[in-house]
Each structure stands twice: as structure tokens, then as C-alpha cells.
Short mmCIF file of C-alpha atoms in Angstrom, two decimals:
data_model
loop_
_atom_site.label_atom_id
_atom_site.label_comp_id
_atom_site.label_asym_id
_atom_site.label_seq_id
_atom_site.Cartn_x
_atom_site.Cartn_y
_atom_site.Cartn_z
CA VAL A 10 97.82 80.48 78.61
CA GLN A 11 97.77 77.64 81.14
CA GLU A 12 94.36 77.89 83.27
CA GLN A 13 94.46 78.04 87.24
CA THR A 14 93.36 74.74 88.39
CA ILE A 15 92.28 74.68 92.15
CA ALA A 16 91.95 71.90 94.16
CA VAL A 17 90.02 71.40 97.67
CA VAL A 18 91.41 68.83 99.57
CA GLY A 19 88.49 67.92 101.98
CA GLY A 20 86.19 68.80 99.70
CA THR A 21 82.93 67.55 100.88
CA GLY A 22 83.01 69.16 104.72
CA GLN A 23 80.88 72.18 105.05
CA GLN A 24 83.86 74.54 104.23
CA GLY A 25 85.52 72.68 101.44
CA SER A 26 81.95 72.08 99.66
CA GLY A 27 81.07 75.54 99.73
CA LEU A 28 84.50 76.94 98.65
CA ALA A 29 84.34 74.91 95.68
CA GLN A 30 80.89 75.61 94.57
CA ARG A 31 81.38 79.11 95.18
CA LEU A 32 84.58 79.17 93.44
CA ALA A 33 83.38 77.00 90.39
CA ARG A 34 80.36 79.82 90.24
CA ALA A 35 83.23 82.41 89.38
CA GLY A 36 84.05 79.79 86.39
CA ALA A 37 86.97 78.25 87.95
CA PRO A 38 87.94 74.49 87.26
CA VAL A 39 87.81 72.56 90.63
CA THR A 40 88.90 69.12 91.83
CA ILE A 41 87.67 67.80 95.02
CA GLY A 42 90.35 65.96 96.79
CA SER A 43 88.65 63.38 98.50
CA ARG A 44 89.77 59.68 100.78
CA GLU A 45 86.59 58.35 98.86
CA PRO A 46 86.58 59.99 95.24
CA GLY A 47 83.31 57.69 94.25
CA ARG A 48 81.37 59.20 97.25
CA ALA A 49 82.43 62.71 96.81
CA GLY A 50 81.49 62.11 93.22
CA ALA A 51 78.19 60.90 94.07
CA ALA A 52 77.97 63.88 96.58
CA ILE A 53 78.88 66.67 93.65
CA GLU A 54 76.09 65.35 91.45
CA ALA A 55 73.40 66.72 93.85
CA TRP A 56 75.03 70.24 94.23
CA PRO A 57 73.33 72.79 91.99
CA ALA A 58 75.37 73.34 88.30
CA GLN A 59 77.86 75.89 88.30
CA ALA A 60 79.70 77.83 85.50
CA GLY A 61 83.21 75.75 86.43
CA THR A 62 83.29 72.43 86.49
CA ILE A 63 83.51 70.32 89.80
CA ARG A 64 85.08 66.84 89.85
CA ALA A 65 86.14 64.40 92.24
CA ALA A 66 89.52 62.74 92.54
CA SER A 67 91.89 61.45 94.84
CA TYR A 68 94.19 63.11 97.58
CA ARG A 69 97.16 62.30 95.27
CA GLU A 70 95.56 63.15 91.98
CA ALA A 71 93.98 66.56 92.83
CA ILE A 72 97.15 67.86 94.46
CA ALA A 73 99.39 66.77 91.64
CA SER A 74 96.91 68.52 89.11
CA ALA A 75 96.50 71.70 90.78
CA ASN A 76 98.47 74.83 90.76
CA VAL A 77 96.38 76.26 93.87
CA VAL A 78 95.81 73.76 96.70
CA ILE A 79 93.29 74.75 99.39
CA LEU A 80 93.87 72.47 102.67
CA ALA A 81 90.01 72.11 104.22
CA VAL A 82 90.48 68.98 106.11
CA PRO A 83 90.49 69.16 110.25
CA PHE A 84 93.85 70.41 111.65
CA ASN A 85 94.57 67.49 113.49
CA THR A 86 94.99 65.41 110.09
CA LEU A 87 97.22 68.04 108.64
CA SER A 88 100.29 66.43 109.89
CA ASP A 89 99.68 63.13 108.49
CA LEU A 90 98.12 64.26 105.15
CA LEU A 91 101.29 66.75 104.53
CA SER A 92 103.84 63.88 105.52
CA GLN A 93 102.12 61.70 103.04
CA TYR A 94 101.62 64.18 99.83
CA ARG A 95 104.82 66.55 100.50
CA ASP A 96 106.13 65.56 96.97
CA THR A 97 102.89 65.36 95.25
CA PHE A 98 102.55 69.37 95.23
CA VAL A 99 103.34 70.97 92.01
CA SER A 100 106.46 73.48 91.47
CA GLY A 101 105.11 76.54 92.38
CA ALA A 102 101.79 76.01 93.26
CA LEU A 103 100.12 77.86 95.93
CA VAL A 104 98.97 76.18 98.96
CA VAL A 105 95.94 77.70 100.83
CA ASP A 106 95.28 76.63 105.19
CA VAL A 107 92.09 77.71 105.63
CA THR A 108 91.88 75.27 109.02
CA VAL A 109 91.30 76.64 112.79
CA PRO A 110 92.85 74.26 115.52
CA LEU A 111 89.61 74.87 117.31
CA ILE A 112 88.91 72.68 120.63
CA PHE A 113 85.69 72.01 121.76
CA SER A 114 85.25 70.80 125.06
CA GLY A 115 83.59 71.36 128.74
CA GLY A 116 80.53 73.60 127.09
CA THR A 117 83.32 75.79 125.63
CA VAL A 118 85.80 76.53 122.86
CA ARG A 119 89.53 77.31 122.67
CA LEU A 120 92.51 77.25 120.32
CA ALA A 121 94.68 74.33 120.65
CA GLU A 122 98.29 75.14 121.30
CA VAL A 123 100.37 74.75 118.04
CA PRO A 124 104.00 74.82 118.53
CA GLU A 125 104.75 76.43 115.38
CA GLY A 126 102.58 79.28 116.42
CA SER A 127 99.37 78.83 114.22
CA ALA A 128 97.62 76.41 111.79
CA ALA A 129 99.23 78.45 108.77
CA GLU A 130 102.80 77.75 110.09
CA HIS A 131 102.11 74.26 110.71
CA VAL A 132 101.01 73.88 107.30
CA LYS A 133 104.18 75.69 105.98
CA ALA A 134 106.71 73.82 108.07
CA ARG A 135 105.49 70.43 106.47
CA LEU A 136 105.60 71.60 102.64
CA PRO A 137 108.56 71.64 100.21
CA ASP A 138 110.17 75.05 99.42
CA HIS A 139 108.82 75.02 95.74
CA VAL A 140 105.35 75.72 96.97
CA ARG A 141 104.07 79.05 98.42
CA THR A 142 102.01 79.02 101.82
CA ALA A 143 99.03 81.49 102.48
CA ALA A 144 95.95 81.22 104.65
CA THR A 145 92.53 82.76 104.36
CA PHE A 146 88.90 81.92 104.31
CA LYS A 147 89.41 80.95 107.94
CA THR A 148 86.57 83.40 109.39
CA VAL A 149 83.82 83.13 107.08
CA PRO A 150 81.42 80.90 108.73
CA ALA A 151 81.65 77.18 107.34
CA ARG A 152 78.17 76.52 107.33
CA LEU A 153 77.52 80.20 105.63
CA LEU A 154 79.74 79.18 102.81
CA ASN A 155 77.98 75.80 102.21
CA ASP A 156 74.79 77.37 101.88
CA THR A 157 75.04 78.36 98.55
CA ALA A 158 72.27 80.42 98.21
CA LEU A 159 73.02 82.98 100.90
CA PRO A 160 75.30 85.97 100.25
CA LEU A 161 78.88 85.96 102.30
CA ASP A 162 78.77 90.07 103.03
CA CYS A 163 82.05 90.37 104.88
CA ASP A 164 85.89 90.77 104.46
CA GLU A 165 88.22 87.71 104.59
CA LEU A 166 91.93 88.43 105.65
CA VAL A 167 94.88 87.09 103.95
CA CYS A 168 98.18 86.40 105.28
CA GLY A 169 101.09 84.48 103.18
CA ASP A 170 104.56 83.60 102.78
CA SER A 171 105.36 85.76 100.40
CA ALA A 172 104.18 88.77 98.61
CA GLU A 173 103.38 86.84 95.80
CA ALA A 174 101.16 84.28 98.03
CA ARG A 175 99.60 87.04 99.28
CA GLU A 176 98.35 88.66 95.88
CA ARG A 177 97.39 85.18 94.56
CA ALA A 178 95.52 84.32 97.57
CA MET A 179 93.37 87.74 97.58
CA ALA A 180 92.79 87.00 93.74
CA LEU A 181 91.42 83.58 94.78
CA VAL A 182 89.10 85.29 97.77
CA ARG A 183 88.07 88.15 95.23
CA MET A 184 86.58 85.06 93.25
CA VAL A 185 84.30 84.21 95.68
CA GLU A 186 81.10 86.91 95.62
CA GLY A 187 80.55 88.71 98.42
CA LEU A 188 83.72 88.55 99.92
CA ARG A 189 86.68 91.28 99.98
CA PRO A 190 90.13 90.15 100.69
CA ILE A 191 92.45 92.16 103.11
CA ASP A 192 95.72 92.02 103.32
CA ALA A 193 96.96 91.08 106.55
CA GLY A 194 100.91 90.82 105.87
CA PRO A 195 103.10 88.00 106.89
CA LEU A 196 102.22 84.38 107.52
CA SER A 197 102.80 84.91 111.34
CA ARG A 198 99.65 87.06 111.47
CA ALA A 199 97.89 83.71 110.91
CA GLY A 200 97.18 83.46 114.62
CA ALA A 201 95.85 86.51 115.23
CA ILE A 202 93.39 85.39 112.19
CA GLU A 203 92.65 82.13 114.00
CA HIS A 204 91.82 83.92 117.32
CA LEU A 205 89.22 85.87 115.06
CA THR A 206 87.90 82.71 114.23
CA LEU A 207 87.68 81.88 117.67
CA LEU A 208 85.73 85.20 118.48
CA ALA A 209 83.41 84.27 115.93
CA VAL A 210 82.77 80.51 117.05
CA GLY A 211 82.26 81.97 120.50
CA LEU A 212 79.82 84.74 119.23
CA ASN A 213 77.65 82.10 117.33
CA ARG A 214 77.44 79.98 120.93
CA LEU A 215 77.03 82.96 123.11
CA HIS A 216 74.29 84.59 120.72
CA LYS A 217 72.68 81.55 119.21
CA ILE A 218 73.06 82.39 115.52
CA HIS A 219 75.30 80.71 112.97
CA ASP A 220 77.09 83.30 110.46
CA ALA A 221 79.18 85.92 112.75
CA ARG A 222 82.10 87.44 110.82
CA PHE A 223 83.61 90.71 110.20
CA ARG A 224 84.11 93.85 108.44
CA VAL A 225 87.37 95.93 108.55
CA VAL A 226 86.54 99.68 108.82
CA GLY A 227 88.81 102.46 108.00
CA LEU A 228 90.08 100.34 104.69
CA VAL B 6 70.21 107.67 143.20
CA GLN B 7 73.96 107.56 143.43
CA GLU B 8 75.20 109.00 140.04
CA GLN B 9 77.64 106.86 138.00
CA THR B 10 81.42 107.99 138.54
CA ILE B 11 83.98 107.26 136.20
CA ALA B 12 87.74 107.40 136.77
CA VAL B 13 89.98 106.86 133.74
CA VAL B 14 93.50 106.00 135.30
CA GLY B 15 96.16 107.53 132.76
CA GLY B 16 93.95 109.66 131.23
CA THR B 17 96.16 111.61 129.58
CA GLY B 18 97.58 109.31 126.81
CA GLN B 19 95.44 109.15 123.54
CA GLN B 20 93.20 106.32 124.73
CA GLY B 21 92.46 107.34 128.24
CA SER B 22 91.81 111.24 126.96
CA GLY B 23 89.61 110.10 123.95
CA LEU B 24 87.64 108.05 126.17
CA ALA B 25 87.37 110.54 129.20
CA GLN B 26 86.20 113.25 126.83
CA ARG B 27 83.76 110.99 124.89
CA LEU B 28 82.50 109.51 127.98
CA ALA B 29 81.98 113.20 129.58
CA ARG B 30 80.11 114.17 126.39
CA ALA B 31 77.29 111.61 127.24
CA GLY B 32 77.00 113.83 130.62
CA ALA B 33 79.06 111.42 132.75
CA PRO B 34 80.99 112.81 135.63
CA VAL B 35 84.69 111.98 134.72
CA THR B 36 87.79 111.89 136.91
CA ILE B 37 91.16 111.96 135.43
CA GLY B 38 93.67 109.86 137.66
CA SER B 39 97.00 110.96 136.98
CA ARG B 40 100.47 110.60 138.54
CA GLU B 41 100.62 114.24 138.05
CA PRO B 42 97.41 115.63 138.67
CA GLY B 43 98.24 119.74 138.34
CA ARG B 44 99.80 118.69 134.63
CA ALA B 45 96.80 116.55 134.07
CA GLY B 46 94.29 119.45 134.90
CA ALA B 47 96.09 121.98 132.85
CA ALA B 48 96.01 119.31 130.02
CA ILE B 49 91.97 119.26 130.46
CA GLU B 50 91.81 123.08 130.28
CA ALA B 51 92.67 122.82 126.52
CA TRP B 52 90.03 119.91 125.82
CA PRO B 53 86.76 121.40 124.32
CA ALA B 54 83.75 121.44 127.30
CA GLN B 55 81.50 118.62 127.46
CA ALA B 56 78.07 118.01 128.97
CA GLY B 57 79.85 116.37 131.87
CA THR B 58 82.70 117.42 134.04
CA ILE B 59 85.98 116.30 133.83
CA ARG B 60 88.57 116.70 136.84
CA ALA B 61 91.90 115.41 137.38
CA ALA B 62 92.78 113.80 140.72
CA SER B 63 95.82 111.68 141.90
CA TYR B 64 95.49 107.68 141.22
CA ARG B 65 94.29 107.01 144.82
CA GLU B 66 91.81 109.65 144.85
CA ALA B 67 90.17 108.81 141.27
CA ILE B 68 90.00 105.33 142.20
CA ALA B 69 88.91 105.71 145.66
CA SER B 70 85.71 107.62 144.49
CA ALA B 71 84.88 105.80 141.43
CA ASN B 72 82.59 102.83 140.70
CA VAL B 73 83.75 102.66 137.68
CA VAL B 74 87.57 102.26 137.09
CA ILE B 75 89.11 102.24 133.30
CA LEU B 76 92.79 101.51 133.61
CA ALA B 77 94.32 103.20 130.70
CA VAL B 78 98.15 102.84 131.57
CA PRO B 79 100.33 101.00 129.41
CA PHE B 80 100.26 97.30 130.06
CA ASN B 81 103.90 97.02 131.48
CA THR B 82 102.62 99.41 134.32
CA LEU B 83 99.75 97.64 135.42
CA SER B 84 101.39 94.93 137.88
CA ASP B 85 102.87 97.72 140.16
CA LEU B 86 100.16 100.02 139.96
CA LEU B 87 97.41 97.43 140.94
CA SER B 88 99.86 96.17 143.75
CA GLN B 89 100.01 99.61 145.09
CA TYR B 90 96.40 100.58 144.68
CA ARG B 91 94.76 97.18 145.59
CA ASP B 92 93.06 98.48 148.57
CA THR B 93 91.91 101.60 147.14
CA PHE B 94 88.80 100.05 144.79
CA VAL B 95 85.84 100.42 145.90
CA SER B 96 83.49 97.56 146.91
CA GLY B 97 81.14 96.55 143.87
CA ALA B 98 83.56 98.82 141.39
CA LEU B 99 83.61 97.53 137.81
CA VAL B 100 87.15 97.94 136.48
CA VAL B 101 87.68 97.80 133.02
CA ASP B 102 90.89 97.14 131.38
CA VAL B 103 91.41 98.45 127.95
CA THR B 104 94.91 97.56 127.90
CA VAL B 105 96.68 95.45 124.87
CA PRO B 106 100.15 94.03 125.56
CA LEU B 107 101.79 95.22 122.39
CA ILE B 108 105.55 94.93 121.63
CA PHE B 109 106.95 96.80 118.61
CA SER B 110 110.33 95.64 117.68
CA GLY B 111 112.37 94.64 114.45
CA GLY B 112 109.73 96.38 112.50
CA THR B 113 106.99 94.57 113.50
CA VAL B 114 104.23 94.09 116.27
CA ARG B 115 103.19 91.17 118.13
CA LEU B 116 101.48 90.32 121.54
CA ALA B 117 103.61 89.82 124.79
CA GLU B 118 103.45 86.41 126.38
CA VAL B 119 101.13 86.71 129.28
CA PRO B 120 101.25 83.99 131.71
CA GLU B 121 97.49 84.62 133.02
CA GLY B 122 96.37 84.38 129.35
CA SER B 123 95.75 87.97 128.73
CA ALA B 124 95.99 91.48 129.81
CA ALA B 125 92.35 91.47 131.53
CA GLU B 126 93.24 88.19 133.25
CA HIS B 127 96.20 89.66 134.32
CA VAL B 128 94.39 92.43 135.56
CA LYS B 129 91.44 90.35 137.78
CA ALA B 130 94.43 88.21 138.98
CA ARG B 131 95.69 91.52 140.88
CA LEU B 132 92.15 92.66 142.09
CA PRO B 133 90.31 92.24 145.33
CA ASP B 134 87.48 89.61 144.95
CA HIS B 135 84.93 92.63 145.78
CA VAL B 136 85.28 94.15 142.20
CA ARG B 137 84.06 93.24 138.99
CA THR B 138 86.41 92.79 135.88
CA ALA B 139 85.77 93.49 132.28
CA ALA B 140 87.58 93.99 129.28
CA THR B 141 86.74 96.53 126.19
CA PHE B 142 87.65 99.51 124.45
CA LYS B 143 90.70 97.48 123.16
CA THR B 144 90.31 97.47 119.54
CA VAL B 145 88.65 101.03 118.95
CA PRO B 146 92.31 102.94 117.63
CA ALA B 147 93.47 105.24 120.27
CA ARG B 148 94.25 108.07 117.97
CA LEU B 149 90.69 107.94 116.65
CA LEU B 150 89.41 107.86 120.19
CA ASN B 151 91.44 110.56 121.17
CA ASP B 152 90.51 112.72 117.65
CA THR B 153 86.72 113.61 119.55
CA ALA B 154 85.54 115.29 116.11
CA LEU B 155 85.51 112.06 114.27
CA PRO B 156 83.00 109.57 114.25
CA LEU B 157 83.76 105.89 115.64
CA ASP B 158 81.42 103.88 113.58
CA CYS B 159 82.59 100.35 114.74
CA ASP B 160 81.56 97.77 117.17
CA GLU B 161 83.53 97.07 120.70
CA LEU B 162 83.45 93.57 121.81
CA VAL B 163 83.14 93.18 125.66
CA CYS B 164 83.94 90.37 127.84
CA GLY B 165 83.79 90.02 131.66
CA ASP B 166 84.03 87.71 134.66
CA SER B 167 80.26 87.73 135.41
CA ALA B 168 77.23 88.69 133.57
CA GLU B 169 76.86 91.82 135.55
CA ALA B 170 80.48 93.39 134.79
CA ARG B 171 79.48 92.36 130.98
CA GLU B 172 76.18 94.31 131.15
CA ARG B 173 77.58 97.10 133.14
CA ALA B 174 80.73 97.50 130.29
CA MET B 175 78.18 97.01 127.70
CA ALA B 176 76.10 100.07 128.99
CA LEU B 177 79.36 102.23 129.30
CA VAL B 178 80.56 101.29 125.79
CA ARG B 179 76.94 102.47 124.73
CA MET B 180 77.54 105.80 126.31
CA VAL B 181 80.46 106.47 123.57
CA GLU B 182 78.36 107.74 120.51
CA GLY B 183 79.23 105.43 117.26
CA LEU B 184 80.05 102.19 119.30
CA ARG B 185 78.30 99.40 119.41
CA PRO B 186 78.92 96.98 122.15
CA ILE B 187 79.17 93.00 121.38
CA ASP B 188 79.11 90.70 124.02
CA ALA B 189 81.86 88.26 123.61
CA GLY B 190 81.35 86.27 126.83
CA PRO B 191 83.60 85.47 129.59
CA LEU B 192 86.90 87.01 130.53
CA SER B 193 88.73 84.36 128.97
CA ARG B 194 87.98 86.06 125.48
CA ALA B 195 90.17 89.01 126.05
CA GLY B 196 93.09 86.97 124.19
CA ALA B 197 91.08 86.76 121.27
CA ILE B 198 90.26 90.78 121.50
CA GLU B 199 93.86 91.59 122.18
CA HIS B 200 94.78 89.46 119.12
CA LEU B 201 92.03 91.49 117.19
CA THR B 202 93.81 94.76 118.58
CA LEU B 203 97.28 93.18 117.19
CA LEU B 204 95.47 92.71 113.54
CA ALA B 205 94.17 96.26 113.36
CA VAL B 206 97.69 97.56 114.63
CA GLY B 207 99.26 95.36 111.69
CA LEU B 208 96.47 96.81 109.21
CA ASN B 209 97.54 100.12 110.11
CA ARG B 210 101.23 99.58 109.18
CA LEU B 211 100.84 97.81 106.26
CA HIS B 212 98.30 99.72 104.74
CA LYS B 213 99.79 103.13 106.07
CA ILE B 214 96.46 103.72 107.73
CA HIS B 215 95.79 104.95 111.20
CA ASP B 216 92.05 103.96 112.18
CA ALA B 217 91.48 99.98 111.29
CA ARG B 218 88.83 98.80 113.24
CA PHE B 219 86.02 96.12 113.11
CA ARG B 220 82.24 95.22 112.83
CA VAL B 221 80.66 92.41 113.43
CA VAL B 222 78.26 90.95 110.83
CA GLY B 223 74.82 88.65 111.21
CA LEU B 224 74.53 90.24 114.70
#
């Protein structure tokens, strides 16, 4: 039986580090992919111990060794990253896009126009055919994720390029305590999910809070 | 003291009829604006009695007599309607857009591209300066609204072109039992709220349910 190995690329930001720790808590071996693995390794030392191991590696090593790759880098760095590491992904890997193309300017926040329709479709267009793409962890607030003592207590919408991608992504969400995965259908739903993040960020700013998030009622 | 008079334009569809009945239940006098007031009047006869009165009138009469006008017609009829009745709105009226430009085709559902950015901004662009525009009641499912025996039990996002518009729209939402209004900020947030409706409709179709809706956690 081959164990699931999870790479969190960009695993030292709030979102990546929160996800890595909360997935490791469920017992998964997690590799943080970093531009500076030495510095990432030092950061990991300061994190509380989890049931699963967390180690740091280069982007290349992390991607090459994982059957689940979570992309937790800023949206505007995805294109360069994926053109550089496109051939590094393992055949059959699940690539999970968690990015949202938010633009903060003029005291407000909006979504960038993405020609592919959404960040997730932007990612899918830059990946080889032998991987699967899903989008999730887009709306759970990064700051809350990273404060690993706090309960999450919300739903997380999942969409993907195939039933298999959605099922695997939902299993990943289920590993994180306090999150309920909700199947939202095809990858083309990612744009609507990214708008949900925009709403949450707008609510945070307007109401001076940090953890606006959502539950689906009726499911 | 002048009483609040509410017009529901297009009040015989599921959304309009549900809103009219649930607002009348709170004691408000409601006028259903209809192309065929005679037929609308006959329909109202069959509705259960409510604390507030519900009567039918023409579009013109309903709009001219109301300080709150809820637009519950299909999105693609708004432009004609507003060009015809633009001068009928009372000065200081609150116009509440509840429409979502959904397109059902090829077995799926998406949002129409609206040049103004959202249905609510499309409405605002067609109204005189002496009225206020808000958007809400966009995500609570029409079918659930109209089954007036069922509890709603969800949150309803509100945005508007001014603090006054948002406050008045939130007060309107609060009149409907089981709905909690959430201030989502400026009218430019309407696009994100309309994407939330798209998500709900997509969830309904995928999960074969009729009443997917949302709660905001953390507020």
C-alpha cells in the first residue's frame, strides 16, 4: 500500500503553513515545497509537533515526491512556477489549487480578470494531461487556518476536472478537522468559489473581523 | 407617521409571491405590481391570510405608491421595465433588486455577462438619481421562499449604493422571519452575491435538492 504523500508548495505562507500543520495532525506525511528549504526547515522546527511528519524540500523535490500537490503560492506566481515545474508532476497526481486572484487597491478589494475564467482553470491550463486538477481550501480564512489552536467550523466547497479529482479533494478536506467538504461540481465552478472568497474578504474588512467563512444550509 | 408601503413588482413568480407573503406576515402593506392585476388579484385570493394586507395593482400604480420597490421580474425584462417606468418612482424610494442573470443551457447553469458588472448595477444605471438602490434576497431559494410554511433559516447578504440603502434593505430582510441580513458593503459587491446564487443553483442541481443556501460563520 502506497501512502499518500502531500506536498504543500508555498508552505510557509499563512495558508500553506496552516494546511500543512492541520493535514499532518491527521497523520499525513507532508512536504513543504519552498524556494528556500533551509529557511522553511527552520520555520517548521518552531511548529507544534503533529501526528504526521512535516519536512521541507525544494519545489522540485516536493512536487516530484507527492501524489497530492497543494499550490499555496500567490496567484500571480503560478504561471512561472508551473512553466518551470510542469514536467515534474508525478503521473496521476492530484493538483489542488487554493489560490484566489485578489487585488487590493484604492481601499477596496476585487478579483483580477483571469482569461481562463478562474485561478483553478488558469492552473489546469498549465498542467500536463496526466494529472488531475481540483480547487478547494479557497474560502477558509488563511489567518484562521494558520492559528492551529482555533476550530475551523465551516464548509469548504470543492470542484474539479473529474469525479476522481473531486473525490480525492473531498477526502483531503475531510482530513482537516472542522471542515466539511461540499461537492460543487466541475472546475468551471471555481470562479464562483473565488467570488465567495472575495465576499469573505470584503466582510472581514467591513466588519473588522478576520474569520468570515461559510456554511451551506440544506445539504 | 407615514407607513412603509412595499411594492413587489413581478409578485406572482415564486420569488415575488414568497417575499410578498412573508413581508405581509410581518404586518407590512404590500402591493403586488403585475402586468395583469386582475389575474394577480385572483391569485392573491388563494394565499393564506397574513397580518398585513396584500393587494394587486398595475406596475405603474404599484411603483408610484411605494417607498420600497422590490424588483422580482426576470433579469432580462428589467431593461424594458425600467425604461418604461423610470419616472414613476417616488423620490427617496428604495429600489431592491433581487434578480440574478442565470442562463440555463447545455445541461448546466452560468451567469450572463452584464456590462455594468452585475444585475444590481444594471438596475442602478437605469434609475433616476432621486432613488436609492440595494440588492438582497438574491440567494434565498425562490421555491423555499414561496413555500411559506417552511422556515428559511439562513443569512441574506445585502449591498447598496449608500449606507442608507443598506440599512433600509437590512431592515426589510429582518422583517422576514428566519433571515439574518449581512451587510456586504457597496453595490459593486452584487456580482459576488450573484455568483453565490449560481453556486446555490449548481449545488441544487448536483445534489438533487431545492434549498441550498448559506450562513456566514464568524459574524
